[in-house]
Coordinates of C-alpha atoms and ligand atoms in Angstrom, one line a residue:
M1 CA 116.2 111.8 120.7
L2 CA 115.6 108.3 119.4
Q3 CA 115.8 108.2 115.7
P4 CA 113.4 105.8 114.0
K5 CA 114.6 104.1 110.8
A6 CA 114.7 107.0 108.3
G7 CA 114.3 104.6 105.3
Y8 CA 110.6 104.2 106.1
Q9 CA 110.0 107.8 105.0
N10 CA 111.2 106.9 101.5
L11 CA 108.6 104.1 101.1
K12 CA 105.5 104.5 99.0
D13 CA 102.3 105.1 101.1
S14 CA 101.3 101.5 101.2
Y15 CA 102.5 98.1 100.0
L16 CA 101.2 97.2 96.5
F17 CA 98.9 94.3 97.6
F18 CA 97.7 96.2 100.7
G19 CA 96.7 99.1 98.4
I20 CA 94.8 96.7 96.1
S21 CA 92.9 95.1 99.0
R22 CA 91.8 98.6 100.2
K23 CA 90.4 99.3 96.7
I24 CA 88.6 95.9 96.7
E25 CA 87.2 96.7 100.2
A26 CA 85.9 100.0 99.0
Y27 CA 84.3 98.4 96.0
L28 CA 82.6 95.7 98.1
N29 CA 81.3 98.5 100.5
D30 CA 79.6 100.1 97.5
Y31 CA 78.4 96.7 96.0
P32 CA 78.0 94.3 98.9
G33 CA 78.0 90.7 97.9
A34 CA 79.5 91.4 94.4
H35 CA 81.3 88.4 93.0
L36 CA 84.9 89.3 92.1
Y37 CA 87.2 87.4 89.6
R38 CA 90.4 87.5 91.6
M39 CA 93.5 87.4 89.4
G40 CA 95.5 89.9 91.4
I41 CA 97.7 88.8 94.2
G42 CA 99.3 85.4 93.5
D43 CA 97.2 83.6 96.1
V44 CA 96.3 80.0 95.5
S45 CA 92.7 78.9 95.3
L46 CA 93.0 75.1 95.6
P47 CA 93.3 73.5 99.0
L48 CA 96.3 71.7 100.3
C49 CA 96.7 68.2 98.8
D50 CA 95.7 65.0 100.7
A51 CA 99.2 63.9 101.5
V52 CA 99.9 67.2 103.3
I53 CA 96.6 67.3 105.1
R54 CA 97.2 63.7 106.4
A55 CA 100.7 64.7 107.6
L56 CA 99.4 67.8 109.3
H57 CA 96.7 65.8 111.2
Q58 CA 99.2 63.1 112.2
A59 CA 101.5 65.9 113.5
V60 CA 98.7 67.4 115.6
D61 CA 98.2 63.9 117.1
D62 CA 101.9 63.7 117.8
Q63 CA 101.7 66.9 119.7
A64 CA 98.9 65.3 121.8
S65 CA 101.0 62.3 122.7
R66 CA 103.5 62.2 125.6
D67 CA 105.9 60.0 123.5
R68 CA 105.7 61.8 120.2
F69 CA 105.4 65.4 121.4
H70 CA 107.9 68.0 120.1
G71 CA 108.9 71.2 121.9
Y72 CA 111.4 73.6 120.4
M73 CA 112.4 72.6 116.9
P74 CA 116.0 73.0 115.6
E75 CA 116.3 76.6 114.6
C76 CA 117.5 75.9 111.0
G77 CA 114.9 73.2 110.3
A78 CA 114.0 69.7 111.3
P79 CA 116.5 67.1 109.9
F80 CA 113.7 65.1 108.3
L81 CA 112.6 68.2 106.3
R82 CA 116.2 69.5 105.5
E83 CA 117.0 66.0 104.2
A84 CA 113.9 65.7 102.1
I85 CA 114.6 69.1 100.5
A86 CA 118.3 68.2 99.9
R87 CA 117.1 65.0 98.2
F88 CA 114.7 67.0 96.1
Y89 CA 117.8 68.8 94.6
Q90 CA 120.0 65.7 94.5
D91 CA 117.4 63.8 92.5
R92 CA 117.9 66.5 89.8
N93 CA 121.7 66.1 90.1
I94 CA 122.1 69.3 92.0
P95 CA 124.5 68.6 94.9
V96 CA 122.8 70.4 97.8
L97 CA 123.5 69.0 101.3
A98 CA 121.0 68.9 104.1
D99 CA 123.0 71.3 106.2
E100 CA 123.0 73.9 103.4
V101 CA 119.1 73.9 103.6
F102 CA 117.4 76.3 106.0
V103 CA 113.7 75.8 106.6
S104 CA 111.8 79.2 106.7
S105 CA 108.3 80.4 107.3
G106 CA 108.2 81.6 103.7
A107 CA 110.1 83.3 100.9
S108 CA 108.9 86.8 101.6
D109 CA 109.9 86.8 105.2
E110 CA 113.2 85.3 104.3
L111 CA 114.0 87.7 101.5
G112 CA 113.9 90.6 104.1
D113 CA 115.6 88.7 106.9
L114 CA 118.6 87.6 104.8
L115 CA 119.6 91.3 104.4
D116 CA 120.9 91.0 108.0
L117 CA 123.9 89.3 106.5
F118 CA 125.1 92.3 104.6
E119 CA 126.3 95.8 105.6
V120 CA 123.8 98.5 104.9
S121 CA 126.5 100.2 102.8
S122 CA 126.2 97.4 100.2
T123 CA 124.2 98.2 97.1
A124 CA 121.3 96.1 95.9
L125 CA 120.6 95.6 92.2
I126 CA 117.0 95.2 91.3
M127 CA 115.7 94.4 87.8
E128 CA 112.4 96.2 87.4
P129 CA 109.6 95.4 87.0
A130 CA 110.1 93.5 90.3
Y131 CA 108.4 91.9 93.2
P132 CA 107.9 95.1 95.3
A133 CA 109.1 93.4 98.6
Y134 CA 112.7 93.4 97.2
V135 CA 112.6 97.2 96.9
D136 CA 110.7 97.9 100.1
A137 CA 112.9 95.7 102.3
N138 CA 116.0 97.5 101.0
I139 CA 114.5 100.9 101.4
M140 CA 113.5 100.0 105.0
A141 CA 117.0 99.0 105.7
G142 CA 118.4 102.2 104.3
R143 CA 120.3 100.5 101.5
K144 CA 121.1 102.1 98.1
I145 CA 119.3 100.4 95.2
V146 CA 120.5 100.4 91.6
Y147 CA 117.7 99.6 89.1
L148 CA 118.1 97.8 85.9
T149 CA 115.2 98.1 83.5
A150 CA 113.6 95.1 81.9
G151 CA 111.4 95.6 78.9
P152 CA 110.2 94.0 75.6
E153 CA 113.6 95.0 74.1
N154 CA 115.4 92.4 76.3
D155 CA 112.4 90.1 76.7
F156 CA 112.2 91.3 80.3
L157 CA 115.5 89.6 81.0
P158 CA 118.4 92.1 81.3
L159 CA 122.0 90.9 81.2
P160 CA 124.8 92.3 83.3
D161 CA 127.3 94.7 81.8
D162 CA 130.7 96.0 82.8
R163 CA 129.4 99.4 84.0
L164 CA 127.1 97.9 86.6
Q165 CA 128.2 98.1 90.2
A166 CA 126.3 96.3 92.9
D167 CA 126.8 93.9 95.8
L168 CA 123.4 92.1 96.0
I169 CA 121.6 91.0 92.9
Y170 CA 118.0 89.9 92.9
I171 CA 117.0 87.4 90.2
C172 CA 113.5 85.9 90.1
S173 CA 113.0 83.2 87.5
P174 CA 110.3 82.3 86.5
N175 CA 109.8 86.0 87.0
N176 CA 107.3 87.7 89.1
P177 CA 105.6 89.8 87.6
T178 CA 106.6 89.3 83.9
G179 CA 106.6 85.5 83.7
A180 CA 110.0 85.6 81.8
V181 CA 112.3 82.6 82.5
C182 CA 116.1 82.8 82.4
S183 CA 118.0 80.4 80.1
R184 CA 121.1 78.6 81.4
A185 CA 123.3 80.9 79.4
H186 CA 121.6 84.0 80.9
L187 CA 122.0 82.8 84.4
Q188 CA 125.6 81.8 83.7
A189 CA 126.3 85.4 82.6
W190 CA 125.0 86.7 86.0
V191 CA 126.9 84.0 88.0
D192 CA 130.2 84.9 86.2
W193 CA 129.5 88.6 86.8
A194 CA 128.8 88.0 90.5
N195 CA 131.9 85.8 91.0
D196 CA 134.1 88.3 89.2
R197 CA 133.0 91.1 91.5
G198 CA 132.5 89.3 94.8
A199 CA 128.7 90.0 94.6
V200 CA 126.0 87.7 95.9
I201 CA 122.9 86.7 94.0
F202 CA 119.5 86.3 95.8
F203 CA 117.8 83.8 93.5
D204 CA 114.1 83.7 94.1
A205 CA 112.9 80.3 92.9
A206 CA 109.3 80.6 94.3
Y207 CA 107.9 79.7 90.9
E208 CA 110.3 76.9 89.9
A209 CA 107.6 74.3 89.9
F210 CA 105.9 76.0 86.9
V211 CA 108.9 75.3 84.5
T212 CA 107.9 72.6 82.1
E213 CA 110.5 73.2 79.3
D214 CA 114.2 72.5 79.5
L215 CA 115.0 75.7 81.5
P216 CA 116.8 76.1 84.9
R217 CA 114.7 75.7 88.0
S218 CA 117.5 76.3 90.4
I219 CA 120.5 78.6 90.2
F220 CA 122.6 75.7 91.5
E221 CA 122.2 74.1 88.0
I222 CA 124.7 76.7 86.9
P223 CA 128.4 76.1 87.3
G224 CA 130.0 78.5 89.8
A225 CA 126.7 79.4 91.5
E226 CA 127.8 77.7 94.7
S227 CA 130.3 80.4 95.3
C228 CA 128.0 83.4 94.7
A229 CA 124.3 82.5 95.2
I230 CA 121.6 82.0 97.8
E231 CA 118.4 80.4 96.7
I232 CA 115.1 81.3 98.3
C233 CA 112.2 79.0 97.7
S234 CA 108.7 78.6 99.0
L235 CA 105.9 76.0 99.2
S236 CA 103.3 78.8 98.8
K237 CA 102.8 78.5 95.0
T238 CA 104.2 75.0 94.6
A239 CA 102.1 73.3 97.2
G240 CA 99.4 75.8 98.2
F241 CA 101.1 77.0 101.4
T242 CA 100.3 80.7 101.1
G243 CA 98.1 80.5 104.3
T244 CA 100.1 77.7 105.9
R245 CA 103.6 79.4 105.5
L246 CA 106.7 77.3 104.8
G247 CA 109.7 77.9 102.7
Y248 CA 113.4 77.1 102.4
T249 CA 116.7 78.7 101.6
V250 CA 119.9 77.1 100.3
I251 CA 123.2 78.7 101.3
P252 CA 126.1 76.7 100.0
R253 CA 129.1 75.9 102.2
K254 CA 131.3 77.5 99.6
L255 CA 129.7 80.9 99.8
V256 CA 132.4 83.1 101.5
R257 CA 132.9 86.8 101.3
R258 CA 135.9 88.7 102.9
G259 CA 136.7 85.5 104.7
M260 CA 133.3 85.2 106.3
N261 CA 131.2 82.1 105.6
L262 CA 127.6 83.2 104.9
R263 CA 126.1 79.8 105.8
E264 CA 127.7 79.9 109.2
M265 CA 126.6 83.5 109.7
W266 CA 123.0 82.5 108.8
I267 CA 123.2 79.6 111.4
R268 CA 124.3 82.2 113.9
N269 CA 121.5 84.5 112.9
R270 CA 118.7 81.9 112.9
T271 CA 119.8 80.3 116.2
T272 CA 119.6 83.8 117.8
K273 CA 116.5 85.3 116.1
T274 CA 114.1 82.3 115.7
N275 CA 113.0 79.2 117.4
G276 CA 112.4 77.5 114.1
V277 CA 109.2 76.7 112.2
S278 CA 106.6 74.7 114.0
Y279 CA 106.8 70.9 114.1
I280 CA 103.3 70.5 112.6
L281 CA 104.1 72.7 109.6
Q282 CA 107.4 71.0 108.9
R283 CA 105.7 67.6 108.9
G284 CA 103.1 69.0 106.4
G285 CA 106.1 70.3 104.3
A286 CA 107.9 67.0 104.3
A287 CA 104.8 65.4 102.8
V288 CA 105.2 67.6 99.8
F289 CA 108.5 65.9 99.0
T290 CA 107.1 62.3 99.1
P291 CA 106.2 60.7 95.7
E292 CA 102.6 60.9 96.6
G293 CA 102.8 64.6 97.6
Q294 CA 104.7 65.4 94.4
E295 CA 102.1 63.7 92.3
Q296 CA 99.3 65.5 94.1
I297 CA 100.8 69.0 93.9
R298 CA 101.6 68.4 90.2
R299 CA 97.9 67.9 89.7
N300 CA 97.1 71.3 91.2
I301 CA 99.9 73.0 89.3
R302 CA 98.4 71.6 86.0
I303 CA 95.1 73.2 86.9
Y304 CA 96.8 76.6 87.3
Q305 CA 98.7 76.0 84.0
E306 CA 95.4 75.4 82.3
N307 CA 94.1 78.7 83.8
A308 CA 97.1 80.4 82.3
R309 CA 96.3 78.8 78.9
V310 CA 92.7 80.0 79.1
M311 CA 93.8 83.6 79.9
T312 CA 96.5 83.7 77.2
E313 CA 94.1 82.3 74.6
A314 CA 91.7 85.1 75.5
L315 CA 94.4 87.8 75.2
A316 CA 95.6 86.4 71.9
R317 CA 92.0 86.5 70.7
I318 CA 91.7 90.2 71.7
G319 CA 95.0 90.9 70.0
I320 CA 96.8 92.1 73.2
R321 CA 100.5 91.6 73.5
F322 CA 101.5 89.6 76.5
W323 CA 104.4 87.7 78.0
G324 CA 104.6 84.7 80.4
G325 CA 101.9 82.2 81.1
T326 CA 104.1 79.3 79.9
N327 CA 106.7 78.0 82.4
A328 CA 105.3 80.7 84.8
P329 CA 102.0 81.4 86.6
Y330 CA 101.9 85.1 85.8
I331 CA 100.8 86.8 82.6
W332 CA 102.2 90.2 81.9
M333 CA 100.0 92.1 79.4
Q334 CA 100.2 95.5 77.7
C335 CA 97.2 97.6 78.7
P336 CA 95.1 98.2 75.6
D337 CA 94.9 101.6 73.8
G338 CA 97.7 103.1 75.8
I339 CA 95.7 103.1 79.1
K340 CA 97.8 103.4 82.2
S341 CA 98.0 100.6 84.7
W342 CA 95.8 101.9 87.5
P343 CA 93.0 103.3 85.3
F344 CA 93.0 99.8 83.6
F345 CA 92.7 98.2 87.1
D346 CA 89.7 100.5 87.8
L347 CA 88.1 99.8 84.4
L348 CA 88.3 96.0 84.9
L349 CA 87.0 96.2 88.4
S350 CA 84.1 98.5 87.7
R351 CA 83.0 97.0 84.3
I352 CA 83.7 93.3 84.6
Q353 CA 84.7 92.7 88.3
V354 CA 88.0 91.2 87.2
I355 CA 91.0 92.0 89.6
G356 CA 94.5 92.1 88.3
T357 CA 97.6 93.9 89.4
P358 CA 98.7 97.2 87.9
G359 CA 102.1 96.9 86.3
V360 CA 103.3 100.2 87.7
G361 CA 103.1 98.7 91.2
F362 CA 106.2 96.6 90.2
G363 CA 108.2 99.7 89.2
A364 CA 107.9 102.8 87.0
C365 CA 108.8 100.8 83.9
G366 CA 105.7 98.7 84.5
E367 CA 103.5 101.6 83.7
G368 CA 101.1 100.7 80.9
Y369 CA 101.3 96.9 81.8
F370 CA 99.1 94.7 83.9
R371 CA 99.6 91.4 85.6
L372 CA 97.2 88.5 85.7
S373 CA 97.7 85.6 88.0
S374 CA 96.7 82.0 87.1
F375 CA 96.2 80.9 90.7
G376 CA 92.5 81.7 90.7
D377 CA 89.5 79.4 90.8
P378 CA 89.3 77.6 87.4
E379 CA 85.6 78.5 86.8
D380 CA 86.3 82.1 87.7
T381 CA 89.2 82.2 85.4
K382 CA 87.1 81.0 82.5
E383 CA 84.4 83.6 83.2
A384 CA 87.1 86.3 83.7
A385 CA 88.5 85.4 80.2
R386 CA 85.1 85.5 78.7
R387 CA 84.4 88.9 80.3
L388 CA 87.7 90.3 79.1
V389 CA 87.1 89.2 75.5
E390 CA 83.6 90.8 75.6
L391 CA 84.9 94.0 77.0
L392 CA 87.9 94.5 74.9
C393 CA 87.1 92.9 71.5
Ligands
MLT1 C1 102.4 88.2 94.3 O1 101.2 88.2 93.9 O2 103.3 88.9 93.7 C2 102.8 87.3 95.3 O3 101.7 86.5 95.7 C3 103.3 88.0 96.5 C4 104.0 87.1 97.5 O4 104.4 86.0 97.2 O5 104.2 87.6 98.6

């Protein structure tokens, strides 16, 4: 008889953010019209910037014109966007070529799809607390996962050691959920480790735009990364594309394992499994990389950074230990008085209508922690901070 994918039986009942939305729905059923202060899922609250909106409108008009209409797009991305993204790297002295860039419909889709490149017998190394999609995508595929625990003892940034054995390594910096950011030396240790063992790093750079200090924003700033890393990035948090969907992946030409070139394999995969991202969205995405687009998205990012400052100031006032919030949009806090993550979620929802994300949703070692997102509405963030201080001081 047909055997459905057995890995699904090993998943938690529901995906973290789906579970949270169910709790919110139940609350709103009991208290219709209640105003909630949303600092849970990292969903942006500011609209797309003008440069993007204009490009999207223009692209819609192109699709209405016999001369400028576009049908199927190149599967790996439109040249105008691949070139704009490559220049975005080159301007920072990172030698990425346009044909090493793949346009995607977002980092979360891509992080799962890329697993197609590797045998299911390969082992994934996930540093927890972690974005739960890393874990779930590997469990669905039936892949073995090795967990490495991050905690205050290593500032939530574990280093490799000789006992570790894994083929695919997930690194997210700035980190979701802890807000920790890898230094160059730290990334170099992982790059050397991966090159020595023939492993591949999945570098999730979705939050790179939040780095303000002299810290790496791309794994390709690290010597040797071009022979062991794939970088996955997204315009969701950088440019407000959570509902619009656009991302990109960089697979260097030099990335070869057992004589197989992973960039060429991905071209084979994409040309078979997708018909590319829509022309309209790619035009909108290209506007992000113009000087005007960059200036406008920076303005929005500064608003989120101010949200993070407001929240961290409130936590400091309460005397709660926290990480992140600088160079990162997430704040990772210890729940007060030894409360566990989900009871703390329920407490904040029921008493002050503030929504966060329970740390245990990012792995067992996240128990007793809680994540706050700085992507919320600025006025709501101020009020949420005020309510937190009032409740916990
Ligand atoms: C999060 O809140 O962790 C992210 O928004 C999830 C995502 O990017 O899919």
